[in-house]
PDB file of N, CA and C in Angstrom:
ATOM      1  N   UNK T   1     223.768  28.708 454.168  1.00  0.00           N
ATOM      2  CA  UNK T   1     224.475  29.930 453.890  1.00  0.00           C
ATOM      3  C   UNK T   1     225.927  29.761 454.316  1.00  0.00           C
ATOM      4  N   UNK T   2     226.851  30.266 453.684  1.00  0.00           N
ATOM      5  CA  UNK T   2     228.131  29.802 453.549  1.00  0.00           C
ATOM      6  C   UNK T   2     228.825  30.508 454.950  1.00  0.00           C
ATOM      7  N   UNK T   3     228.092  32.206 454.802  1.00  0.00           N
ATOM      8  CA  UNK T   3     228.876  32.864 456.490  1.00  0.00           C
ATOM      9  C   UNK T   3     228.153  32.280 457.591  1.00  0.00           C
ATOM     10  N   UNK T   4     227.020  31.953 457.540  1.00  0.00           N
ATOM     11  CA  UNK T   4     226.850  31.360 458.773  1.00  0.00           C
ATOM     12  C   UNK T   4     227.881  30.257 458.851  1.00  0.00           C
ATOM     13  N   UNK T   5     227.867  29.355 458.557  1.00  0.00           N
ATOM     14  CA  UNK T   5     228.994  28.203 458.350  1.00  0.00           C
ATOM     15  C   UNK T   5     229.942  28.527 458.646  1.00  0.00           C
ATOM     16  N   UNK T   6     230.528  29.305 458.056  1.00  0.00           N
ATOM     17  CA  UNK T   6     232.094  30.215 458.442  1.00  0.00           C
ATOM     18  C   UNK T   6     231.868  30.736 459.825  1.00  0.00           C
ATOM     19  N   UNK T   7     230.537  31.272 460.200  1.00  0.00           N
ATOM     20  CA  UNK T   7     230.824  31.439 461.800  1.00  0.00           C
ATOM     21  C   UNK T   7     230.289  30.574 462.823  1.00  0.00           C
ATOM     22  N   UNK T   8     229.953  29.924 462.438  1.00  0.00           N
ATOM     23  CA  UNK T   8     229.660  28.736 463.469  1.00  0.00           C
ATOM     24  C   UNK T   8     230.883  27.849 463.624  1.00  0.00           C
ATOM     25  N   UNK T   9     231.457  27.485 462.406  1.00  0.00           N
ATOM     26  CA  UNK T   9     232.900  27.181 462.710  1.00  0.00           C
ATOM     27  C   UNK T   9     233.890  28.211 463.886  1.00  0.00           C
ATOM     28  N   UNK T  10     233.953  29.349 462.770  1.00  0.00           N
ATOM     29  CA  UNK T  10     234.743  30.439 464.000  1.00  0.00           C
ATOM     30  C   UNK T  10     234.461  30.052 464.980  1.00  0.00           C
ATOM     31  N   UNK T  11     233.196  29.986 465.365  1.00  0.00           N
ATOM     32  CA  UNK T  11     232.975  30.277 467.319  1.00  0.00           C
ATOM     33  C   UNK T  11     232.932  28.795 467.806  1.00  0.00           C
ATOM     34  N   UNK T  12     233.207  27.629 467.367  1.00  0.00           N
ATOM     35  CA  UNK T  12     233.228  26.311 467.386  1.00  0.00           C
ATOM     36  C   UNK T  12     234.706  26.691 468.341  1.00  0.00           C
ATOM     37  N   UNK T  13     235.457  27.179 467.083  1.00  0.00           N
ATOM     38  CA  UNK T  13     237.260  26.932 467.535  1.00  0.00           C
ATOM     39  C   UNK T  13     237.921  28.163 468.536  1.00  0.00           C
ATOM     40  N   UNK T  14     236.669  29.051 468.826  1.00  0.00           N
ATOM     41  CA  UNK T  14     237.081  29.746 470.504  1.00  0.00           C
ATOM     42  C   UNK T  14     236.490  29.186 471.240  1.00  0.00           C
ATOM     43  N   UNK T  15     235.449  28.990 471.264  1.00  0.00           N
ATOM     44  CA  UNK T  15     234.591  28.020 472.168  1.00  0.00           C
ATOM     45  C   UNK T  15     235.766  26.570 472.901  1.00  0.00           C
ATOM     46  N   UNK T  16     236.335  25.997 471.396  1.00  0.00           N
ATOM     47  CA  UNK T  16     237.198  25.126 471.993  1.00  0.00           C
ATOM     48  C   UNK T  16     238.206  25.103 473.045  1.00  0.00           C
ATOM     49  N   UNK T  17     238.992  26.409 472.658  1.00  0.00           N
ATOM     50  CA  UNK T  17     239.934  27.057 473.215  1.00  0.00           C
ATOM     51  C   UNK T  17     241.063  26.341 472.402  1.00  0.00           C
ATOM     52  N   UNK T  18     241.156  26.002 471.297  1.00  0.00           N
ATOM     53  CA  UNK T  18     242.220  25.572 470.244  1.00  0.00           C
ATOM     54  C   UNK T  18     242.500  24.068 470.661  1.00  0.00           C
ATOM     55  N   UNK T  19     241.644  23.142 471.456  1.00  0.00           N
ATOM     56  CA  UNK T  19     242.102  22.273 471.391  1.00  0.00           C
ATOM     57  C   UNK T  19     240.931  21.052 470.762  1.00  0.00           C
ATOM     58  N   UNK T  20     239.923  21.649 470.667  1.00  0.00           N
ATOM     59  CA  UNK T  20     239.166  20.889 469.907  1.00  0.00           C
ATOM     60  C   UNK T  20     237.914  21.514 469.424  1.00  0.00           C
ATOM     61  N   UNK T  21     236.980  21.404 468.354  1.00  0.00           N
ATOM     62  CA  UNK T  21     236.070  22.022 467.862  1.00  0.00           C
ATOM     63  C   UNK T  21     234.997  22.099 468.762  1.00  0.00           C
ATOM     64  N   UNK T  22     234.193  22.857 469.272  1.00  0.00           N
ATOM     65  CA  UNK T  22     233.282  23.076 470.588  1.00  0.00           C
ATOM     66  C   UNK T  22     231.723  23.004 469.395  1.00  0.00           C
ATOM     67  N   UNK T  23     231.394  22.123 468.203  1.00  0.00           N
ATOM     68  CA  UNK T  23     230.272  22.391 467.785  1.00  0.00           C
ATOM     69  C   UNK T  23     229.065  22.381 468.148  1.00  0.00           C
ATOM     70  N   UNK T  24     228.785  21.424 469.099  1.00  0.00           N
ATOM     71  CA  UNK T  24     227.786  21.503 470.086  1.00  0.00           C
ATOM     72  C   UNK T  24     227.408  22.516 470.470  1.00  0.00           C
ATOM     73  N   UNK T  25     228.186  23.187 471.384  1.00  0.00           N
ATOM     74  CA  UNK T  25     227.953  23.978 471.927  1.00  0.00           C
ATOM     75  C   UNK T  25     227.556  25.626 470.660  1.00  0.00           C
ATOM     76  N   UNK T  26     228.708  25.566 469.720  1.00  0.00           N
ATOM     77  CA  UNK T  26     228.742  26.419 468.586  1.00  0.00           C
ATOM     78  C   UNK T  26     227.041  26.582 467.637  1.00  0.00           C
ATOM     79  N   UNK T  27     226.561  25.584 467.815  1.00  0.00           N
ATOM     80  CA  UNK T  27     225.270  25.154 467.183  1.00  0.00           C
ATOM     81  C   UNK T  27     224.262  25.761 468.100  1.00  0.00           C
ATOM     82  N   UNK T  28     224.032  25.202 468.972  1.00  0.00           N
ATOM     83  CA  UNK T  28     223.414  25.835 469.993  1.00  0.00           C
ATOM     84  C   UNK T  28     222.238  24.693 470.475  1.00  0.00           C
ATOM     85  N   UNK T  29     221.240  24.782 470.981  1.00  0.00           N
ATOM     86  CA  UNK T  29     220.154  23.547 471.336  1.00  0.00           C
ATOM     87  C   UNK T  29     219.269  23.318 470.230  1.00  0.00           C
ATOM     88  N   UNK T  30     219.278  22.253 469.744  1.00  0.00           N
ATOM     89  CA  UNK T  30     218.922  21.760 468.545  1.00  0.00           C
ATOM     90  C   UNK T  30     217.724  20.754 469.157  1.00  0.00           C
ATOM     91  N   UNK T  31     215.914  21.111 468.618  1.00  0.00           N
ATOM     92  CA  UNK T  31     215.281  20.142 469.400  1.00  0.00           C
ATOM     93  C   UNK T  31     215.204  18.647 469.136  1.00  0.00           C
ATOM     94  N   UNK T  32     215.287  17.561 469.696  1.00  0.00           N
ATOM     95  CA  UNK T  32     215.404  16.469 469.900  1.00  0.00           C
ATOM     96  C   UNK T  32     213.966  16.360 468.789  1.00  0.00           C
ATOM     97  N   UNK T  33     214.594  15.135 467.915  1.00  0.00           N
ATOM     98  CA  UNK T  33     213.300  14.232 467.273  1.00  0.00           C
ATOM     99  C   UNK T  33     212.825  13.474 468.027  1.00  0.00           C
ATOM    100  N   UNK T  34     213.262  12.835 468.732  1.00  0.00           N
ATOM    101  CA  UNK T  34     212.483  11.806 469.971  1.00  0.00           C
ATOM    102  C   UNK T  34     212.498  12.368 471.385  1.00  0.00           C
ATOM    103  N   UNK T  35     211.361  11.896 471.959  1.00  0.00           N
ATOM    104  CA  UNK T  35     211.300  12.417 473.424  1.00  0.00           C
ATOM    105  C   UNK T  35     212.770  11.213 474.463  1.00  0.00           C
ATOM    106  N   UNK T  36     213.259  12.440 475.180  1.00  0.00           N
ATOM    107  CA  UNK T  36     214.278  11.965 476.436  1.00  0.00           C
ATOM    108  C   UNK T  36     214.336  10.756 476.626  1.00  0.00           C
ATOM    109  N   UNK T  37     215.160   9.573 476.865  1.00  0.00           N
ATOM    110  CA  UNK T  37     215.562   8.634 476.837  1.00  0.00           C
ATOM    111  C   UNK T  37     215.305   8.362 478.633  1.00  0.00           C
ATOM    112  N   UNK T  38     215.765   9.204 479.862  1.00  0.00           N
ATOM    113  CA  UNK T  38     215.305   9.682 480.754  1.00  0.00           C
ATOM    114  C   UNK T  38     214.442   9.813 481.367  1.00  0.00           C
ATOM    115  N   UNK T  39     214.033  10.251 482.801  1.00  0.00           N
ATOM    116  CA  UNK T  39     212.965  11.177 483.233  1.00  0.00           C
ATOM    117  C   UNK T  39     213.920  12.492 484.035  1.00  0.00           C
ATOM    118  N   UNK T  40     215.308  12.240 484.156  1.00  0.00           N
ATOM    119  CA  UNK T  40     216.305  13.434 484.742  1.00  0.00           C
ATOM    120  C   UNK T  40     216.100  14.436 484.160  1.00  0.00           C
ATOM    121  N   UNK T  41     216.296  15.583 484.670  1.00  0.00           N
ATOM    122  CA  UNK T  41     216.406  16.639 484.065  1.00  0.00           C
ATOM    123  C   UNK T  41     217.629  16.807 483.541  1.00  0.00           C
ATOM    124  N   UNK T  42     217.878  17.862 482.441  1.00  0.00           N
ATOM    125  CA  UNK T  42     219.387  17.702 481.869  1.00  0.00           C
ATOM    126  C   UNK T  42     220.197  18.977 483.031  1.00  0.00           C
ATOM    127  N   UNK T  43     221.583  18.192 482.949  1.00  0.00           N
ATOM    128  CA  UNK T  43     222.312  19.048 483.822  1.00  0.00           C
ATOM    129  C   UNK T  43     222.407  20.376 483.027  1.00  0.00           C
ATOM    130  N   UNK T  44     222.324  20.969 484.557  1.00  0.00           N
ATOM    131  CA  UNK T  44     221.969  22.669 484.401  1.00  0.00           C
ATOM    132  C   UNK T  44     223.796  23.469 483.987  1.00  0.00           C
ATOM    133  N   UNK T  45     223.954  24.153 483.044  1.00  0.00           N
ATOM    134  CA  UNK T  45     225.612  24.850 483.028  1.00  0.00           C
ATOM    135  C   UNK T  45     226.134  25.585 483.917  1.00  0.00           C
ATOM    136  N   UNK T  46     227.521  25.652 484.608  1.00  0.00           N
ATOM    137  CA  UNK T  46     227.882  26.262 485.474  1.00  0.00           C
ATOM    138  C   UNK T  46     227.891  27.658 485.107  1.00  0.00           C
ATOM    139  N   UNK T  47     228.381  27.932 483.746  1.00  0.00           N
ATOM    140  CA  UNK T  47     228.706  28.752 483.385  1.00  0.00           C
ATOM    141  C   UNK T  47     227.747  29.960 482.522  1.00  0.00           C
ATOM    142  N   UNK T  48     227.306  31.478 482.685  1.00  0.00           N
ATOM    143  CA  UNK T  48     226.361  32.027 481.996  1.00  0.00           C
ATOM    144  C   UNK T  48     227.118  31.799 480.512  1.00  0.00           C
ATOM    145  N   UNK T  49     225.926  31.926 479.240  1.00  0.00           N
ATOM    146  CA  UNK T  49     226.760  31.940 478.030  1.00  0.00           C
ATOM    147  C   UNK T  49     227.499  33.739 478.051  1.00  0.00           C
ATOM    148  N   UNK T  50     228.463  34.066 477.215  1.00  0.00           N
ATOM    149  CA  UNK T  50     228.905  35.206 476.816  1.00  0.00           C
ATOM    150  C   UNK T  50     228.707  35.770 475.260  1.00  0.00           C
ATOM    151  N   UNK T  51     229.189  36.756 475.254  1.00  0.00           N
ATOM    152  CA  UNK T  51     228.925  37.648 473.879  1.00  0.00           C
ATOM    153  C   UNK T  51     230.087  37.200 473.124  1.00  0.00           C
ATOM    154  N   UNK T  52     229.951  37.124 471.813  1.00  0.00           N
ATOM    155  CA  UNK T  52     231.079  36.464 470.759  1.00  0.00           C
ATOM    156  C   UNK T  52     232.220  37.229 470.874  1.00  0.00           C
ATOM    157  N   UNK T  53     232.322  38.461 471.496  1.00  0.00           N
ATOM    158  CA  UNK T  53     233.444  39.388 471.477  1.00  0.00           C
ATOM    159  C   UNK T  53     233.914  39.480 472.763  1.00  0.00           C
ATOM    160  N   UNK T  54     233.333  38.848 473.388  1.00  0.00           N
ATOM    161  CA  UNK T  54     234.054  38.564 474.997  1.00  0.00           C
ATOM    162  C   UNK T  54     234.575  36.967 474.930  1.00  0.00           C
ATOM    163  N   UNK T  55     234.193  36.062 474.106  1.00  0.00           N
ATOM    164  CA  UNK T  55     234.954  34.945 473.821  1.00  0.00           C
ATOM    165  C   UNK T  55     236.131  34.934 473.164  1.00  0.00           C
ATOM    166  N   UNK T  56     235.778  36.191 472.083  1.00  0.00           N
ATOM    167  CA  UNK T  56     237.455  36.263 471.139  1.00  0.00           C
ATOM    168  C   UNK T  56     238.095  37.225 472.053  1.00  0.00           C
ATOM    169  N   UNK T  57     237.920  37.576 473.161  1.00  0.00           N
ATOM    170  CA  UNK T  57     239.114  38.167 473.856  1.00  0.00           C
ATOM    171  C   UNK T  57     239.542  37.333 475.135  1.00  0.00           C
ATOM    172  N   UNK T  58     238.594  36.385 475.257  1.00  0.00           N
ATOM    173  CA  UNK T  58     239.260  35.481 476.610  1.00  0.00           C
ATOM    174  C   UNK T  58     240.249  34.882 475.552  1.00  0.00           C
ATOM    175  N   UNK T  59     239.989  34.331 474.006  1.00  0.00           N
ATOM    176  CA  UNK T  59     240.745  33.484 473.435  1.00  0.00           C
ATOM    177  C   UNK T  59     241.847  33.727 472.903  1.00  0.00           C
ATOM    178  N   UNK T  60     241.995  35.203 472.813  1.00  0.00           N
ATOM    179  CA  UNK T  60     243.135  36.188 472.566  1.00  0.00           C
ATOM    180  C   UNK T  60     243.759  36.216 473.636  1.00  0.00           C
ATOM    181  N   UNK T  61     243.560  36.578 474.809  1.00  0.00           N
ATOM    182  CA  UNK T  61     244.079  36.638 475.831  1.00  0.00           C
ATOM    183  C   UNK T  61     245.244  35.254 476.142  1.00  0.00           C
ATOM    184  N   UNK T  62     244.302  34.542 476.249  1.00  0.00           N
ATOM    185  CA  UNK T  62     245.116  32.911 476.706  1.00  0.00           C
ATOM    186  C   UNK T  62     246.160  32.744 475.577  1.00  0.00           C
ATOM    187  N   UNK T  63     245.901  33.203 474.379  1.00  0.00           N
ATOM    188  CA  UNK T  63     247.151  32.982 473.417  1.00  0.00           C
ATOM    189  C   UNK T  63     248.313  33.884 474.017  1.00  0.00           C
ATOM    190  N   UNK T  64     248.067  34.568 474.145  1.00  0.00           N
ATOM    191  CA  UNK T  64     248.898  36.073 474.592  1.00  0.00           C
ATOM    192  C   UNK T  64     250.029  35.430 475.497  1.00  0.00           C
ATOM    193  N   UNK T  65     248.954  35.279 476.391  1.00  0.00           N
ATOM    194  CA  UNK T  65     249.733  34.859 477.845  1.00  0.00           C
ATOM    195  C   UNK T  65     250.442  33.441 477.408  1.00  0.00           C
ATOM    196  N   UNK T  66     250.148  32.534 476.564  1.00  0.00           N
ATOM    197  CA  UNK T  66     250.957  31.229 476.243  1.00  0.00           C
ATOM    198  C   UNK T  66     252.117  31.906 475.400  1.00  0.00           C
ATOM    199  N   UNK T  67     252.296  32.853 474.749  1.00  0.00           N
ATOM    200  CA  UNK T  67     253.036  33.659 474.105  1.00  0.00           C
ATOM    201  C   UNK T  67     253.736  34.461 474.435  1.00  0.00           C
ATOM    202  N   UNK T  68     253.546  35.153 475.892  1.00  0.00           N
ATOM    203  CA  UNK T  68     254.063  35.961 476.834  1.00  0.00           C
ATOM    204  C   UNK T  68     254.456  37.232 475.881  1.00  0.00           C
ATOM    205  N   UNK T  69     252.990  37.767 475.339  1.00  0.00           N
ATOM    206  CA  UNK T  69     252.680  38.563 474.682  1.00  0.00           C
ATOM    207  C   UNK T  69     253.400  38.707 473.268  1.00  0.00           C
ATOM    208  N   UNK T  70     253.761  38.369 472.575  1.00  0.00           N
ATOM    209  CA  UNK T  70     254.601  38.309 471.324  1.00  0.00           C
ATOM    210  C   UNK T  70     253.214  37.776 470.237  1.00  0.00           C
ATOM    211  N   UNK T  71     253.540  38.519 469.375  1.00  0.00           N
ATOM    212  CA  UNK T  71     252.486  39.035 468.176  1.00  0.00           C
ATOM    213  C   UNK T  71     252.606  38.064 467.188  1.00  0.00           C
ATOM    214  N   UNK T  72     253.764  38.436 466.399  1.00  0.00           N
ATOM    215  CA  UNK T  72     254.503  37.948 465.124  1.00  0.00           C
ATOM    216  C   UNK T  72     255.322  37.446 465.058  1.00  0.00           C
ATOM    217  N   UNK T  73     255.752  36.379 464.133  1.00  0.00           N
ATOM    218  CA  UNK T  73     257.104  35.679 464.385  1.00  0.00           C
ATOM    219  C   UNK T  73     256.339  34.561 464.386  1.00  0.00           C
ATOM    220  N   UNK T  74     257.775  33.002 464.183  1.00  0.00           N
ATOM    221  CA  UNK T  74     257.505  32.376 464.949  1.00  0.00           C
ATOM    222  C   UNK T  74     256.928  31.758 466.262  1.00  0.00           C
ATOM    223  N   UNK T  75     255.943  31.088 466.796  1.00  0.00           N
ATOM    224  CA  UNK T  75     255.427  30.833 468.126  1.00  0.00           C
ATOM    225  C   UNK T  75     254.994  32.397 468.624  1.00  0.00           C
ATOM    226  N   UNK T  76     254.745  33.245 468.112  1.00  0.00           N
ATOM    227  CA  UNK T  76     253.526  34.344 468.452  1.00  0.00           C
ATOM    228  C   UNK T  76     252.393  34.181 467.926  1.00  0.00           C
ATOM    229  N   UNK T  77     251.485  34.806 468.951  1.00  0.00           N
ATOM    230  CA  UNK T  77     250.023  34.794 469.152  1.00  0.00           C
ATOM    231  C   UNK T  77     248.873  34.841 468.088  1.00  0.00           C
ATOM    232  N   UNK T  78     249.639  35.473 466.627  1.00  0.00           N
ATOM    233  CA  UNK T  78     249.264  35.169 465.345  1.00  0.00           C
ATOM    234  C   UNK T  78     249.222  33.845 464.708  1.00  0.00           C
ATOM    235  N   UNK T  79     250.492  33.702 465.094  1.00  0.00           N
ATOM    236  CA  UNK T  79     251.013  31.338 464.446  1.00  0.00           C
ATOM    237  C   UNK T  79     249.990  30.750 465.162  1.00  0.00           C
ATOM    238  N   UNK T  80     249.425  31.231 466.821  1.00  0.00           N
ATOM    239  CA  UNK T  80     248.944  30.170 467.419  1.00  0.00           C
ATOM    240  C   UNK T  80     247.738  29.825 467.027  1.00  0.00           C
ATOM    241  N   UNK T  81     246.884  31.362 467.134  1.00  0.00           N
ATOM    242  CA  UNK T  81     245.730  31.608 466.386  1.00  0.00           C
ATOM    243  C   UNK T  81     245.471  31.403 464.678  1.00  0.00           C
ATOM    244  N   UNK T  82     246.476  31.056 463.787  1.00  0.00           N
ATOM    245  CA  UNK T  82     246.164  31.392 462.335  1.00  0.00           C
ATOM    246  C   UNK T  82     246.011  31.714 461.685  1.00  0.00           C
ATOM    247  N   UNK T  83     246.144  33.326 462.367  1.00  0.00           N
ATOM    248  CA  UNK T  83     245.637  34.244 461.725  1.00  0.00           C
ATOM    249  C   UNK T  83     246.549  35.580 461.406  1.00  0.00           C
ATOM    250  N   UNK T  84     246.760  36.039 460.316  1.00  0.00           N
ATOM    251  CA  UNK T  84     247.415  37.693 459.962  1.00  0.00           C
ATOM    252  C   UNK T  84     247.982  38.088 461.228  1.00  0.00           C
ATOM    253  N   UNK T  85     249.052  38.304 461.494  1.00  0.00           N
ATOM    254  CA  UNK T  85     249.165  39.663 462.697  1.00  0.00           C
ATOM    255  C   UNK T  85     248.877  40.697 462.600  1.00  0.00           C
ATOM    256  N   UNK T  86     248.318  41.434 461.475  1.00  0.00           N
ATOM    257  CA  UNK T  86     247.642  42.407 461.425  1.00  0.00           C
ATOM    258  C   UNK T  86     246.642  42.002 461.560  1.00  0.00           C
ATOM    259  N   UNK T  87     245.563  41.318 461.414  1.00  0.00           N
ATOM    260  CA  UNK T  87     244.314  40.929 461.380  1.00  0.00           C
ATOM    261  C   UNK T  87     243.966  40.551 463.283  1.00  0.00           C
ATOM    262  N   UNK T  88     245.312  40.033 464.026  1.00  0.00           N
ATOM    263  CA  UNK T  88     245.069  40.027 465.595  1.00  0.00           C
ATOM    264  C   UNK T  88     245.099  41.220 466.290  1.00  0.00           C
ATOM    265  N   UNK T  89     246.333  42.134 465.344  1.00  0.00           N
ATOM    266  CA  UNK T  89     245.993  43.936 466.141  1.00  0.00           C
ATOM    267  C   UNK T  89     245.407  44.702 466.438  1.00  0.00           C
ATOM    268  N   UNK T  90     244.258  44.307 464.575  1.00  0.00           N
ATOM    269  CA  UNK T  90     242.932  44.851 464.317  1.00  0.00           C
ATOM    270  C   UNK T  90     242.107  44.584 465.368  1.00  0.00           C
ATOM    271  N   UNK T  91     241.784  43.366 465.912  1.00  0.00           N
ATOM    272  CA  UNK T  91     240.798  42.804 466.543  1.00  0.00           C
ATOM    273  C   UNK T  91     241.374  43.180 468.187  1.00  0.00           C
ATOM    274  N   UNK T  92     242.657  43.278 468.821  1.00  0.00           N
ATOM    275  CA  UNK T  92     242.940  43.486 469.546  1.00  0.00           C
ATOM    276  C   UNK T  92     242.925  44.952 470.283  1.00  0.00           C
ATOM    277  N   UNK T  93     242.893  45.802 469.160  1.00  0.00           N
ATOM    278  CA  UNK T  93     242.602  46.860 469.153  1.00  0.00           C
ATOM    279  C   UNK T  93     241.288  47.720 469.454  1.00  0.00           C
ATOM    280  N   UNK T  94     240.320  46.633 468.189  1.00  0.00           N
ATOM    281  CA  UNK T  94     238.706  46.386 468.937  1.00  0.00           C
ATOM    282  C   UNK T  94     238.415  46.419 470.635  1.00  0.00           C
ATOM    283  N   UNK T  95     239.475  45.440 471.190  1.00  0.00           N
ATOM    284  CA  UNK T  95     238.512  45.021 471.644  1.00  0.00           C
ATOM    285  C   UNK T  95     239.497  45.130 473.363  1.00  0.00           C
ATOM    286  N   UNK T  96     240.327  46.078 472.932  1.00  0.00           N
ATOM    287  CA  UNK T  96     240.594  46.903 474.065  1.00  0.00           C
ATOM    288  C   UNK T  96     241.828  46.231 475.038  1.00  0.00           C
ATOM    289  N   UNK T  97     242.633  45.223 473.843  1.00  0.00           N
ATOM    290  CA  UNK T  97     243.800  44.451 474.592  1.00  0.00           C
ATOM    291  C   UNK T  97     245.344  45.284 474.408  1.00  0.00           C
ATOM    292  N   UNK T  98     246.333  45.256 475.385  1.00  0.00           N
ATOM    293  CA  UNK T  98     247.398  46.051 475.265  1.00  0.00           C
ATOM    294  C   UNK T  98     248.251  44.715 474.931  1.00  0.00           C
ATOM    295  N   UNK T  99     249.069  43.909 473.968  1.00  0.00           N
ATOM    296  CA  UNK T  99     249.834  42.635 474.223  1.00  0.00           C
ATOM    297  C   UNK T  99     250.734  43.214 475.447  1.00  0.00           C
ATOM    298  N   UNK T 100     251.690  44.409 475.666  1.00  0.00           N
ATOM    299  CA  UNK T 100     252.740  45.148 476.617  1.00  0.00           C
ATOM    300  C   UNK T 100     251.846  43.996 478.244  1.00  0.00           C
ATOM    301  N   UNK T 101     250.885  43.783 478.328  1.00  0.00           N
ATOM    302  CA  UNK T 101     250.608  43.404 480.011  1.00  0.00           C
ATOM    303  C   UNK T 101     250.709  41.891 479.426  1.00  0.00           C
ATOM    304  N   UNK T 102     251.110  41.516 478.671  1.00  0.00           N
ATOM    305  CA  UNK T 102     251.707  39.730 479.278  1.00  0.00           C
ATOM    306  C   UNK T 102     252.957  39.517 478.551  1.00  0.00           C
ATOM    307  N   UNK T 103     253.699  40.365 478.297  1.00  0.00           N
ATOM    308  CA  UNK T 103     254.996  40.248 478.471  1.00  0.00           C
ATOM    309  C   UNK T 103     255.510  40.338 479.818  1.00  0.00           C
ATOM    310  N   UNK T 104     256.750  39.115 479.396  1.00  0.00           N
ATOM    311  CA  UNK T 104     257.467  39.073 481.066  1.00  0.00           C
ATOM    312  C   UNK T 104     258.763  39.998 481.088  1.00  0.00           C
TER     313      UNK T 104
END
């Protein structure tokens, strides 16, 4: 199916944090055709997983702040992300971000 695809990508490239595709993780645990190579157990994650809308706002966020809140334009938080600046307001708006707190 083509949107799944489209969102497994999406959450690949927040997952990454824009610096590389996180598909592994984006995919999720996929069971092994062969038994463990091992007898270790696999390392346990530091981290709990989160909700897809608490990832696109840590990932909004960190743009923000590399942007020192600036939207549109050149080198704003839209260019960094790829996306519409209306389409980051929309979602920013969702999801309860002010850009005004990471301006310096």
């Amino acid at each position: 199916n083509v949107r799944e695809l489209a969102s497994v990508l999406e959450r690949a490239v927040i997952l990454g944090e824009g610096r590389r595709l996180a598909l592994e993780v984006a995919l999720g645990p996929i069971a092994p055709s062969h038994p463990p190579l091992s007898d270790s157990p696999p390392a346990a994650s530091d981290t709990e997983p989160v909700t897809l809308n608490e990832a696109i706002r840590v990932h909004i966020e960190r743009a923000l702040e590399s942007c020192r809140g600036k939207i549109d334009g050149r080198g704003g938080a839209a260019e960094l992300l790829a996306i519409h600046p209306s389409t980051l307001r929309a979602k920013m708006r969702k999801l309860g971000i002010a850009a005004g707190f990471y301006r310096n």
